Tab-separated table of C-alpha atoms in Angstrom:
chain	number	residue	atom	x	y	z
A	18	MET	CA	-25.561	0.144	24.966
A	19	TYR	CA	-25.539	-3.042	22.834
A	20	ASP	CA	-25.058	-5.458	25.713
A	21	GLU	CA	-26.682	-8.749	26.652
A	22	GLU	CA	-29.642	-7.036	28.318
A	23	TYR	CA	-30.338	-5.002	25.176
A	24	TYR	CA	-30.194	-8.000	22.838
A	25	ARG	CA	-32.239	-10.272	25.061
A	26	TYR	CA	-34.989	-7.685	25.478
A	27	ARG	CA	-35.166	-6.816	21.770
A	28	GLU	CA	-35.114	-10.433	20.681
A	29	SER	CA	-37.854	-11.451	23.148
A	30	THR	CA	-40.497	-9.058	21.804
A	31	ARG	CA	-43.507	-9.960	19.689
A	32	ASP	CA	-42.203	-7.484	17.095
A	33	PHE	CA	-39.046	-9.550	16.686
A	34	ARG	CA	-40.963	-12.803	16.335
A	35	VAL	CA	-43.133	-11.339	13.579
A	36	GLU	CA	-40.109	-9.887	11.799
A	37	ALA	CA	-38.248	-13.198	12.008
A	38	LYS	CA	-41.152	-15.033	10.369
A	39	LEU	CA	-41.361	-12.460	7.575
A	40	LEU	CA	-37.605	-12.558	6.987
A	41	TYR	CA	-37.792	-16.331	6.703
A	42	GLN	CA	-40.692	-16.189	4.267
A	43	LEU	CA	-38.809	-13.739	2.052
A	44	LEU	CA	-35.536	-15.694	2.226
A	45	ARG	CA	-37.238	-18.932	1.140
A	46	PRO	CA	-34.217	-21.050	2.139
A	47	GLU	CA	-33.977	-24.547	0.754
A	48	PRO	CA	-32.379	-27.546	2.440
A	49	GLY	CA	-28.656	-26.993	2.217
A	50	SER	CA	-28.895	-23.279	1.396
A	51	ARG	CA	-25.821	-21.360	2.474
A	52	ILE	CA	-27.205	-18.491	4.539
A	53	LEU	CA	-25.321	-15.446	5.836
A	54	GLU	CA	-26.701	-13.002	8.380
A	55	VAL	CA	-24.815	-9.702	8.416
A	56	GLY	CA	-25.205	-7.938	11.750
A	57	CYS	CA	-26.392	-11.009	13.643
A	58	GLY	CA	-26.628	-9.252	17.020
A	59	GLY	CA	-27.297	-11.615	19.890
A	60	GLY	CA	-28.002	-14.535	17.564
A	61	ALA	CA	-31.777	-14.838	17.852
A	62	PHE	CA	-32.394	-15.070	14.106
A	63	LEU	CA	-29.566	-17.569	13.705
A	64	SER	CA	-31.278	-19.614	16.420
A	65	PHE	CA	-34.586	-19.212	14.559
A	66	LEU	CA	-32.926	-20.654	11.447
A	67	GLU	CA	-31.396	-23.531	13.416
A	68	ALA	CA	-34.829	-24.466	14.768
A	69	ARG	CA	-35.934	-24.903	11.152
A	70	GLY	CA	-33.053	-27.160	10.241
A	71	HIS	CA	-30.589	-24.631	8.793
A	72	ARG	CA	-26.966	-24.053	9.735
A	73	ALA	CA	-26.104	-20.463	8.944
A	74	VAL	CA	-23.167	-18.089	9.208
A	75	GLY	CA	-23.440	-14.869	11.188
A	76	VAL	CA	-21.124	-11.882	11.345
A	77	ASP	CA	-21.162	-8.830	13.575
A	78	VAL	CA	-18.683	-6.047	14.192
A	79	LEU	CA	-19.230	-6.136	17.971
A	80	GLU	CA	-17.321	-8.648	20.084
A	81	GLU	CA	-20.155	-8.904	22.614
A	82	ALA	CA	-22.635	-9.752	19.849
A	83	VAL	CA	-20.361	-12.490	18.526
A	84	ARG	CA	-20.044	-13.993	22.004
A	85	LEU	CA	-23.800	-13.997	22.585
A	86	ALA	CA	-24.646	-15.268	19.105
A	87	THR	CA	-22.173	-18.123	19.438
A	88	ARG	CA	-23.965	-19.184	22.598
A	89	ALA	CA	-27.479	-18.688	21.198
A	90	ALA	CA	-26.826	-20.556	17.942
A	91	PRO	CA	-24.242	-23.277	18.689
A	92	ARG	CA	-24.661	-25.041	15.324
A	93	SER	CA	-23.984	-21.868	13.346
A	94	THR	CA	-20.652	-20.249	12.544
A	95	VAL	CA	-20.274	-16.763	14.021
A	96	LEU	CA	-17.416	-14.437	13.143
A	97	ARG	CA	-16.432	-10.878	13.942
A	98	ALA	CA	-16.363	-8.899	10.691
A	99	ASP	CA	-17.297	-5.567	9.172
A	100	ALA	CA	-20.388	-5.496	6.946
A	101	SER	CA	-18.373	-3.945	4.113
A	102	ARG	CA	-15.353	-6.292	4.370
A	103	LEU	CA	-16.579	-9.851	4.613
A	104	PRO	CA	-14.062	-12.731	4.934
A	105	PHE	CA	-15.722	-14.934	2.325
A	106	PRO	CA	-14.994	-15.777	-1.325
A	107	ASP	CA	-17.067	-14.520	-4.244
A	108	ALA	CA	-20.492	-16.113	-4.843
A	109	HIS	CA	-20.259	-18.152	-1.640
A	110	PHE	CA	-23.816	-17.784	-0.269
A	111	ASP	CA	-27.314	-18.532	-1.547
A	112	ARG	CA	-29.111	-16.230	0.891
A	113	LEU	CA	-28.097	-13.079	2.786
A	114	VAL	CA	-30.184	-11.393	5.454
A	115	SER	CA	-29.711	-8.079	7.257
A	116	HIS	CA	-32.007	-7.363	10.213
A	117	HIS	CA	-31.934	-3.806	11.566
A	118	LEU	CA	-28.427	-3.081	10.346
A	119	VAL	CA	-28.467	-0.786	7.297
A	120	GLU	CA	-29.665	2.174	9.370
A	121	HIS	CA	-26.323	1.976	11.240
A	122	LEU	CA	-24.108	2.030	8.145
A	123	GLU	CA	-22.176	5.081	6.995
A	124	ASP	CA	-21.837	3.672	3.471
A	125	ILE	CA	-24.779	1.488	2.497
A	126	GLY	CA	-23.537	1.321	-1.096
A	127	GLY	CA	-20.224	-0.166	-0.052
A	128	ALA	CA	-21.974	-2.762	2.087
A	129	LEU	CA	-24.480	-3.695	-0.618
A	130	ARG	CA	-21.755	-4.144	-3.200
A	131	GLU	CA	-19.890	-6.410	-0.786
A	132	TRP	CA	-23.065	-8.390	-0.123
A	133	ARG	CA	-23.575	-8.771	-3.848
A	134	ARG	CA	-20.003	-10.067	-4.155
A	135	VAL	CA	-20.527	-12.894	-1.682
A	136	LEU	CA	-23.944	-13.878	-3.070
A	137	ARG	CA	-24.145	-16.242	-6.016
A	138	PRO	CA	-25.978	-15.046	-9.158
A	139	GLY	CA	-29.659	-15.480	-8.433
A	140	GLY	CA	-29.004	-15.399	-4.684
A	141	VAL	CA	-31.584	-13.729	-2.453
A	142	LEU	CA	-31.020	-10.619	-0.310
A	143	VAL	CA	-33.514	-9.694	2.434
A	144	VAL	CA	-33.333	-6.494	4.491
A	145	CYS	CA	-35.407	-5.230	7.412
A	146	THR	CA	-34.893	-1.702	8.756
A	147	PRO	CA	-36.865	1.040	10.549
A	148	ASN	CA	-39.029	3.031	8.150
A	149	ARG	CA	-38.209	6.735	7.833
A	150	LEU	CA	-41.825	7.485	6.848
A	151	TYR	CA	-43.327	6.067	10.036
A	152	PRO	CA	-45.375	8.911	11.586
A	153	SER	CA	-43.921	8.465	15.092
A	154	PRO	CA	-40.181	7.786	14.632
A	155	ARG	CA	-39.383	8.315	18.315
A	156	ILE	CA	-40.573	4.752	18.941
A	157	PHE	CA	-37.352	3.436	17.346
A	158	GLU	CA	-34.935	6.269	18.180
A	159	ASP	CA	-31.379	5.016	18.585
A	160	PRO	CA	-28.208	7.131	18.849
A	161	GLY	CA	-26.462	4.548	16.672
A	162	HIS	CA	-28.702	5.242	13.685
A	163	VAL	CA	-26.859	6.973	10.856
A	164	HIS	CA	-29.601	7.136	8.220
A	165	LEU	CA	-33.187	5.912	8.008
A	166	TYR	CA	-34.757	4.851	4.717
A	167	GLY	CA	-38.172	5.048	3.142
A	168	ARG	CA	-39.304	2.284	0.832
A	169	ARG	CA	-38.465	4.007	-2.453
A	170	GLU	CA	-35.073	5.229	-1.249
A	171	LEU	CA	-34.040	1.777	-0.078
A	172	GLU	CA	-35.221	0.229	-3.342
A	173	GLY	CA	-33.071	2.731	-5.262
A	174	ALA	CA	-29.967	2.026	-3.176
A	175	VAL	CA	-30.346	-1.733	-3.673
A	176	ARG	CA	-30.911	-1.448	-7.427
A	177	GLU	CA	-27.865	0.786	-7.866
A	178	CYS	CA	-25.698	-1.993	-6.429
A	179	GLY	CA	-26.715	-4.685	-8.909
A	180	PHE	CA	-29.838	-6.242	-7.401
A	181	LEU	CA	-33.298	-6.770	-8.834
A	182	VAL	CA	-35.860	-5.747	-6.205
A	183	THR	CA	-38.621	-8.343	-5.988
A	184	GLU	CA	-40.733	-7.028	-3.113
A	185	SER	CA	-40.895	-4.250	-0.530
A	186	PHE	CA	-43.477	-3.400	2.101
A	187	THR	CA	-43.835	-2.153	5.666
A	188	VAL	CA	-45.515	-3.650	8.729
A	189	PHE	CA	-46.732	-2.413	12.134
A	190	PRO	CA	-49.006	0.538	11.249
A	191	HIS	CA	-49.259	3.752	13.221
A	192	LEU	CA	-52.675	3.775	14.898
A	193	LEU	CA	-53.268	7.112	16.632
A	194	ARG	CA	-50.824	6.574	19.516
A	195	ASP	CA	-47.646	4.590	20.085
A	196	ARG	CA	-49.209	2.333	22.717
A	197	VAL	CA	-52.169	1.554	20.467
A	198	SER	CA	-49.796	0.905	17.564
A	199	VAL	CA	-47.845	-1.641	19.582
A	200	ALA	CA	-50.843	-3.252	21.295
A	201	VAL	CA	-53.016	-3.507	18.165
A	202	GLY	CA	-50.859	-2.854	15.098
A	203	VAL	CA	-48.267	-5.523	15.872
A	204	PRO	CA	-50.537	-8.572	16.361
A	205	LEU	CA	-52.928	-7.441	13.600
A	206	TYR	CA	-50.252	-6.345	11.134
A	207	ARG	CA	-51.593	-8.691	8.437
A	208	LEU	CA	-54.797	-6.647	8.255
A	209	PHE	CA	-52.854	-3.525	7.259
A	210	TYR	CA	-49.577	-4.169	5.487
A	211	ARG	CA	-51.032	-4.821	2.037
A	212	LEU	CA	-53.437	-1.849	2.147
A	213	PRO	CA	-52.353	1.129	-0.020
A	214	GLY	CA	-52.689	3.645	2.811
A	215	PHE	CA	-50.351	1.659	5.051
A	216	ARG	CA	-47.885	0.165	2.557
A	217	ASP	CA	-45.296	2.926	2.978
A	218	ARG	CA	-45.935	4.013	6.555
A	219	GLY	CA	-45.484	0.979	8.804
A	220	ARG	CA	-42.753	0.978	11.428
A	221	SER	CA	-40.571	-1.789	9.937
A	222	LEU	CA	-39.553	-1.813	6.283
A	223	PHE	CA	-38.856	-5.091	4.455
A	224	LEU	CA	-37.189	-5.543	1.085
A	225	SER	CA	-36.226	-8.634	-0.876
A	226	ALA	CA	-34.025	-8.672	-3.974
A	227	VAL	CA	-32.137	-11.032	-6.248
A	228	ARG	CA	-28.482	-10.691	-7.215
A	229	GLU	CA	-28.293	-10.132	-10.968
């Protein structure tokens, strides 16, 4: 399922471009920041970082993803590794990003504790994942999903593993029908994502936190 066609389609969508910009804004990388992407997929976000002058490190458990990411982001370092067993020393990174990965993990606590280990004190963690509270979850159905999170549940899991949550919100509101939500809610997401009625119910959930 997770082959080149899948990655190229997902990473070519307007949804992905919006999510990449929001991830970058939350990461707030500085020149020289050591950035790790866990679950780098086909490498589109690593490429996004490269275009902004950053050289990052990406890891993925799938061999095909590593091959594609290496090609997509030639100035980055891409390794095959499990999200809960990272081949890096303690406090090695300044920023860590996870884009549509935590919903695939059997043990999110184990992964978060490992991510905390490799982040320096004060380092920034940013997560994006499908939102369990989205009114039409079939739009992101995936047989590889293990558990979906709402905003409060994800905040709790992150706090329990030694992070201070700094922000969480959702984007891409549900607007009557799936086609309307994609056609209107994606490009106009900024009109909705700060409104109380939409804050918890958008399709994609974002969270940023700091390692204590």
